[in-house]
């Protein structure tokens, strides 16, 4: 079982949206997926309750419950756990990072997000966990934001995921329906970006080839 923590102190950078999109991508590629919501806002849990499909499984957990829930997930044959964490300084994000094989750090191309980035980078560095920045909410058809972000990540010695998640309305529309962008508009650019990021994550964690494919059905809303 692999565990991915999605962490970034800055609020509203797309942590929860990314957690759900990757959880759906992993489910569609046949993995047993558990998405854990550690944010008291419970936006990922609420997304799950708006959802008609049963998978991916989503559960709210506290920091105290986390070790036990991860152990249970592993024993139950879970392939991948994605942990959505709250913004701001919290005890949840460090707990999630401690158990993670990979830390994804979503970051929008805003000064406020860049200013918060060192704190999240430090959190991953002190635990020795591999951390990768994911540029989110970027302006479509503009490479300038991507170039600036790359420089900022480089200065922090933070690797950057090759797939950039641009700002597309379908992410918001899908959230309302309890879906992810790739379920709502499978042929969209947004869906392609999620697929590219998921492929890259799979390669990083050496997942995807060994897991049994038991579910390939696309979920309709
Ligand atoms: N790539 C995107 N394109 C357009 N809208 C997006 C994108 N990613 C996220 N959003 C929207 O931006 C808002 C914030 O996203 P989200 O809730 O995922 O951020 P967050 O980092 O989890 O926020 P918080 O820190 O409050 O938990 C939501 O309304 C979401 O639908
Ligand atoms: Mg969130």
CSV table of C-alpha atoms and ligand atoms in Angstrom, one decimal:
chain,number,residue,atom,x,y,z
A,1,UNK,CA,0.0,0.0,0.0
A,2,UNK,CA,1.2,3.5,-0.9
A,3,UNK,CA,0.2,6.7,0.8
A,4,UNK,CA,0.2,10.2,-0.6
A,5,UNK,CA,-0.2,13.2,1.5
A,6,UNK,CA,-1.6,16.3,-0.2
A,7,UNK,CA,-0.4,19.3,1.9
A,8,UNK,CA,0.0,23.0,1.6
A,9,UNK,CA,-0.5,25.6,4.3
A,10,UNK,CA,-2.1,28.1,1.9
A,11,UNK,CA,-5.8,27.7,1.7
A,12,UNK,CA,-7.8,27.3,-1.6
A,13,UNK,CA,-4.9,26.1,-3.8
A,14,UNK,CA,-6.8,22.9,-4.9
A,15,UNK,CA,-5.7,20.4,-2.3
A,16,UNK,CA,-9.1,18.8,-2.0
A,17,UNK,CA,-9.8,19.0,-5.7
A,18,UNK,CA,-6.5,17.2,-6.5
A,19,UNK,CA,-7.1,14.6,-3.8
A,20,UNK,CA,-10.5,13.7,-5.4
A,21,UNK,CA,-9.3,13.8,-9.0
A,22,UNK,CA,-6.4,11.5,-8.2
A,23,UNK,CA,-8.6,9.2,-6.1
A,24,UNK,CA,-11.0,8.9,-9.0
A,25,UNK,CA,-8.1,8.3,-11.5
A,26,UNK,CA,-6.7,5.6,-9.2
A,27,UNK,CA,-10.1,4.0,-8.8
A,28,UNK,CA,-10.6,4.0,-12.6
A,29,UNK,CA,-7.3,2.4,-13.1
A,30,UNK,CA,-8.4,-0.5,-11.0
A,31,UNK,CA,-6.8,0.2,-7.6
A,32,UNK,CA,-8.4,-0.1,-4.2
A,33,UNK,CA,-8.4,3.5,-3.1
A,34,UNK,CA,-9.1,5.2,0.2
A,35,UNK,CA,-9.3,9.0,0.4
A,36,UNK,CA,-8.8,10.3,3.9
A,37,UNK,CA,-10.1,13.7,4.8
A,38,UNK,CA,-8.3,15.3,7.7
A,39,UNK,CA,-9.7,18.8,7.3
A,40,UNK,CA,-12.4,19.8,9.8
A,41,UNK,CA,-14.1,21.7,6.9
A,42,UNK,CA,-14.8,18.2,5.6
A,43,UNK,CA,-15.1,19.4,2.0
A,44,UNK,CA,-13.9,16.1,0.6
A,45,UNK,CA,-16.3,14.1,2.8
A,46,UNK,CA,-19.1,16.4,1.7
A,47,UNK,CA,-18.1,15.8,-1.9
A,48,UNK,CA,-18.4,12.1,-1.3
A,49,UNK,CA,-21.8,12.5,0.2
A,50,UNK,CA,-22.9,14.4,-3.0
A,51,UNK,CA,-21.6,11.5,-5.1
A,52,UNK,CA,-23.7,8.7,-6.3
A,53,UNK,CA,-20.8,6.3,-7.0
A,54,UNK,CA,-19.6,4.4,-3.9
A,55,UNK,CA,-15.9,4.5,-4.9
A,56,UNK,CA,-13.5,5.8,-4.1
A,57,UNK,CA,-14.1,5.3,-0.4
A,58,UNK,CA,-13.8,8.5,1.5
A,59,UNK,CA,-13.5,8.8,5.3
A,60,UNK,CA,-12.9,11.6,7.7
A,61,UNK,CA,-10.2,10.9,10.2
A,62,UNK,CA,-8.5,12.7,13.0
A,63,UNK,CA,-4.8,12.7,13.7
A,64,UNK,CA,-5.3,10.3,16.6
A,65,UNK,CA,-7.2,7.8,14.4
A,66,UNK,CA,-4.8,8.0,11.4
A,67,UNK,CA,-2.3,5.2,12.3
A,68,UNK,CA,-5.1,2.7,13.1
A,69,UNK,CA,-7.1,3.6,10.0
A,70,UNK,CA,-3.9,3.2,7.8
A,71,UNK,CA,-3.2,-0.2,9.4
A,72,UNK,CA,-6.8,-1.3,8.8
A,73,UNK,CA,-6.6,-0.1,5.2
A,74,UNK,CA,-3.4,-2.1,4.6
A,75,UNK,CA,-4.9,-5.2,6.1
A,76,UNK,CA,-8.0,-4.8,4.0
A,77,UNK,CA,-6.0,-4.8,0.8
A,78,UNK,CA,-6.0,-1.1,0.0
A,79,UNK,CA,-3.5,-0.2,-2.7
A,80,UNK,CA,-3.5,3.6,-2.3
A,81,UNK,CA,-4.4,6.1,0.4
A,82,UNK,CA,-4.6,9.8,-0.5
A,83,UNK,CA,-4.7,12.1,2.5
A,84,UNK,CA,-6.3,15.5,2.1
A,85,UNK,CA,-5.0,17.9,4.8
A,86,UNK,CA,-6.2,21.3,6.1
A,87,UNK,CA,-4.7,24.6,5.3
A,88,UNK,CA,-2.9,26.8,7.8
A,89,UNK,CA,-0.6,25.5,10.5
A,90,UNK,CA,-2.1,22.2,11.7
A,91,UNK,CA,-1.2,19.0,13.5
A,92,UNK,CA,-3.0,17.0,10.8
A,93,UNK,CA,-0.6,17.9,7.9
A,94,UNK,CA,2.5,16.8,9.8
A,95,UNK,CA,0.8,13.5,10.8
A,96,UNK,CA,-0.2,12.8,7.2
A,97,UNK,CA,3.3,13.6,6.0
A,98,UNK,CA,4.8,11.3,8.6
A,99,UNK,CA,3.0,8.3,7.0
A,100,UNK,CA,3.4,9.4,3.4
A,101,UNK,CA,5.5,7.8,0.7
A,102,UNK,CA,5.0,10.9,-1.4
A,103,UNK,CA,4.0,14.5,-0.5
A,104,UNK,CA,2.2,16.4,-3.2
A,105,UNK,CA,2.2,20.2,-2.6
A,106,UNK,CA,-0.4,21.9,-4.7
A,107,UNK,CA,0.5,25.5,-5.3
A,108,UNK,CA,-1.4,28.2,-7.3
A,109,UNK,CA,0.6,30.9,-9.1
A,110,UNK,CA,0.0,33.6,-6.5
A,111,UNK,CA,2.4,35.5,-4.3
A,112,UNK,CA,0.4,34.4,-1.2
A,113,UNK,CA,0.8,30.8,-2.1
A,114,UNK,CA,4.5,31.2,-2.9
A,115,UNK,CA,5.0,32.9,0.5
A,116,UNK,CA,3.5,29.9,2.3
A,117,UNK,CA,5.5,27.3,0.3
A,118,UNK,CA,8.7,27.3,2.4
A,119,UNK,CA,6.8,26.2,5.5
A,120,UNK,CA,5.3,23.2,3.7
A,121,UNK,CA,8.6,22.4,2.0
A,122,UNK,CA,10.3,22.5,5.4
A,123,UNK,CA,7.7,20.1,6.8
A,124,UNK,CA,8.4,17.5,4.2
A,125,UNK,CA,12.2,18.0,4.4
A,126,UNK,CA,12.3,17.6,8.2
A,127,UNK,CA,10.5,14.3,7.8
A,128,UNK,CA,12.7,13.2,4.9
A,129,UNK,CA,9.7,12.5,2.7
A,130,UNK,CA,9.9,13.2,-1.1
A,131,UNK,CA,7.9,16.3,-1.8
A,132,UNK,CA,6.8,17.4,-5.2
A,133,UNK,CA,5.1,20.7,-6.1
A,134,UNK,CA,2.1,20.6,-8.4
A,135,UNK,CA,1.3,23.9,-10.1
A,136,UNK,CA,-2.5,24.3,-9.8
A,137,UNK,CA,-5.1,26.8,-10.9
A,138,UNK,CA,-2.7,28.1,-13.6
A,139,UNK,CA,-4.0,30.3,-16.4
A,140,UNK,CA,-4.7,28.2,-19.4
A,141,UNK,CA,-2.6,29.0,-22.5
A,142,UNK,CA,0.1,30.9,-20.6
A,143,UNK,CA,3.5,29.5,-20.1
A,144,UNK,CA,4.8,32.5,-18.1
A,145,UNK,CA,3.2,31.4,-14.8
A,146,UNK,CA,4.7,28.0,-15.3
A,147,UNK,CA,8.1,29.4,-15.9
A,148,UNK,CA,7.9,31.6,-12.8
A,149,UNK,CA,6.6,28.8,-10.7
A,150,UNK,CA,9.4,26.5,-11.9
A,151,UNK,CA,12.0,29.0,-10.8
A,152,UNK,CA,10.4,29.5,-7.4
A,153,UNK,CA,10.2,25.7,-6.8
A,154,UNK,CA,13.8,25.3,-7.9
A,155,UNK,CA,15.0,27.9,-5.4
A,156,UNK,CA,13.4,25.9,-2.7
A,157,UNK,CA,14.9,22.7,-4.1
A,158,UNK,CA,11.3,21.4,-4.5
A,159,UNK,CA,10.8,19.1,-7.5
A,160,UNK,CA,7.9,20.1,-9.8
A,161,UNK,CA,5.5,17.6,-11.3
A,162,UNK,CA,5.6,17.7,-15.1
A,163,UNK,CA,1.9,17.9,-15.3
A,164,UNK,CA,0.4,21.3,-14.6
A,165,UNK,CA,-3.3,21.6,-13.5
A,166,UNK,CA,-4.8,24.7,-15.1
A,167,UNK,CA,-7.8,26.6,-14.0
A,168,UNK,CA,-10.9,25.1,-15.7
A,169,UNK,CA,-14.5,25.6,-14.7
A,170,UNK,CA,-15.2,21.9,-15.0
A,171,UNK,CA,-13.4,21.3,-11.7
A,172,UNK,CA,-15.9,23.5,-9.9
A,173,UNK,CA,-18.9,22.1,-11.9
A,174,UNK,CA,-17.8,18.6,-11.1
A,175,UNK,CA,-17.4,19.3,-7.4
A,176,UNK,CA,-21.0,20.4,-7.2
A,177,UNK,CA,-22.2,17.1,-8.6
A,178,UNK,CA,-19.9,15.0,-6.5
A,179,UNK,CA,-17.8,14.1,-9.5
A,180,UNK,CA,-14.2,14.8,-10.6
A,181,UNK,CA,-13.4,16.7,-13.8
A,182,UNK,CA,-12.5,13.6,-15.7
A,183,UNK,CA,-15.8,12.0,-14.9
A,184,UNK,CA,-17.8,15.1,-15.9
A,185,UNK,CA,-15.9,15.8,-19.1
A,186,UNK,CA,-13.7,12.8,-20.0
A,187,UNK,CA,-12.3,14.4,-23.2
A,188,UNK,CA,-11.5,17.7,-21.7
A,189,UNK,CA,-8.1,19.3,-21.2
A,190,UNK,CA,-8.7,19.2,-17.5
A,191,UNK,CA,-9.2,15.4,-17.7
A,192,UNK,CA,-6.0,15.0,-19.8
A,193,UNK,CA,-4.0,17.0,-17.2
A,194,UNK,CA,-5.3,14.8,-14.3
A,195,UNK,CA,-4.5,11.6,-16.4
A,196,UNK,CA,-1.0,12.9,-17.0
A,197,UNK,CA,-0.4,13.7,-13.4
A,198,UNK,CA,-1.8,10.3,-12.3
A,199,UNK,CA,0.5,8.5,-14.8
A,200,UNK,CA,3.5,10.4,-13.4
A,201,UNK,CA,2.5,9.7,-9.8
A,202,UNK,CA,2.1,6.0,-10.6
A,203,UNK,CA,5.6,6.0,-12.0
A,204,UNK,CA,7.0,7.8,-9.0
A,205,UNK,CA,5.4,5.2,-6.6
A,206,UNK,CA,6.0,2.3,-9.0
A,207,UNK,CA,2.3,1.6,-9.0
A,208,UNK,CA,-0.1,0.6,-11.6
A,209,UNK,CA,1.5,-2.5,-13.1
A,210,UNK,CA,1.4,-4.8,-10.2
A,211,UNK,CA,-2.1,-3.9,-8.9
A,212,UNK,CA,-4.9,-6.2,-10.0
A,213,UNK,CA,-7.4,-4.5,-12.3
A,214,UNK,CA,-10.8,-5.2,-10.9
A,215,UNK,CA,-12.6,-2.1,-11.9
A,216,UNK,CA,-12.4,-0.3,-15.2
A,217,UNK,CA,-16.0,1.1,-15.4
A,218,UNK,CA,-16.3,4.8,-15.9
A,219,UNK,CA,-18.7,6.3,-13.3
A,220,UNK,CA,-21.4,8.5,-14.6
A,221,UNK,CA,-23.1,11.1,-12.4
B,1,LIG,N1,-7.9,23.5,-11.4
B,1,LIG,C1,-8.9,24.1,-11.0
B,1,LIG,N2,-9.6,24.9,-11.9
B,1,LIG,C2,-10.7,25.6,-11.4
B,1,LIG,N3,-11.2,25.6,-10.2
B,1,LIG,C3,-10.5,24.9,-9.3
B,1,LIG,C4,-9.3,24.1,-9.6
B,1,LIG,N4,-8.9,23.5,-8.5
B,1,LIG,C5,-9.7,23.9,-7.5
B,1,LIG,N5,-10.7,24.7,-7.9
B,1,LIG,C6,-11.7,25.4,-7.2
B,1,LIG,O1,-11.0,26.2,-6.2
B,1,LIG,C7,-11.7,26.2,-5.0
B,1,LIG,C8,-10.7,25.7,-3.9
B,1,LIG,O2,-10.3,24.4,-4.2
B,1,LIG,P1,-10.0,23.3,-3.1
B,1,LIG,O3,-11.2,23.3,-2.1
B,1,LIG,O4,-9.7,22.0,-3.8
B,1,LIG,O5,-8.8,24.0,-2.4
B,1,LIG,P2,-8.1,23.5,-1.0
B,1,LIG,O6,-6.7,23.8,-1.1
B,1,LIG,O7,-8.5,22.2,-0.6
B,1,LIG,O8,-8.8,24.6,0.0
B,1,LIG,P3,-8.7,24.6,1.6
B,1,LIG,O9,-7.3,25.0,1.9
B,1,LIG,O10,-9.8,25.6,2.0
B,1,LIG,O11,-9.0,23.2,2.0
B,1,LIG,C9,-12.9,25.2,-5.1
B,1,LIG,O12,-14.0,26.0,-5.4
B,1,LIG,C10,-12.5,24.4,-6.3
B,1,LIG,O13,-13.6,23.9,-7.0
B,2,LIG,MG1,-9.4,21.4,1.1
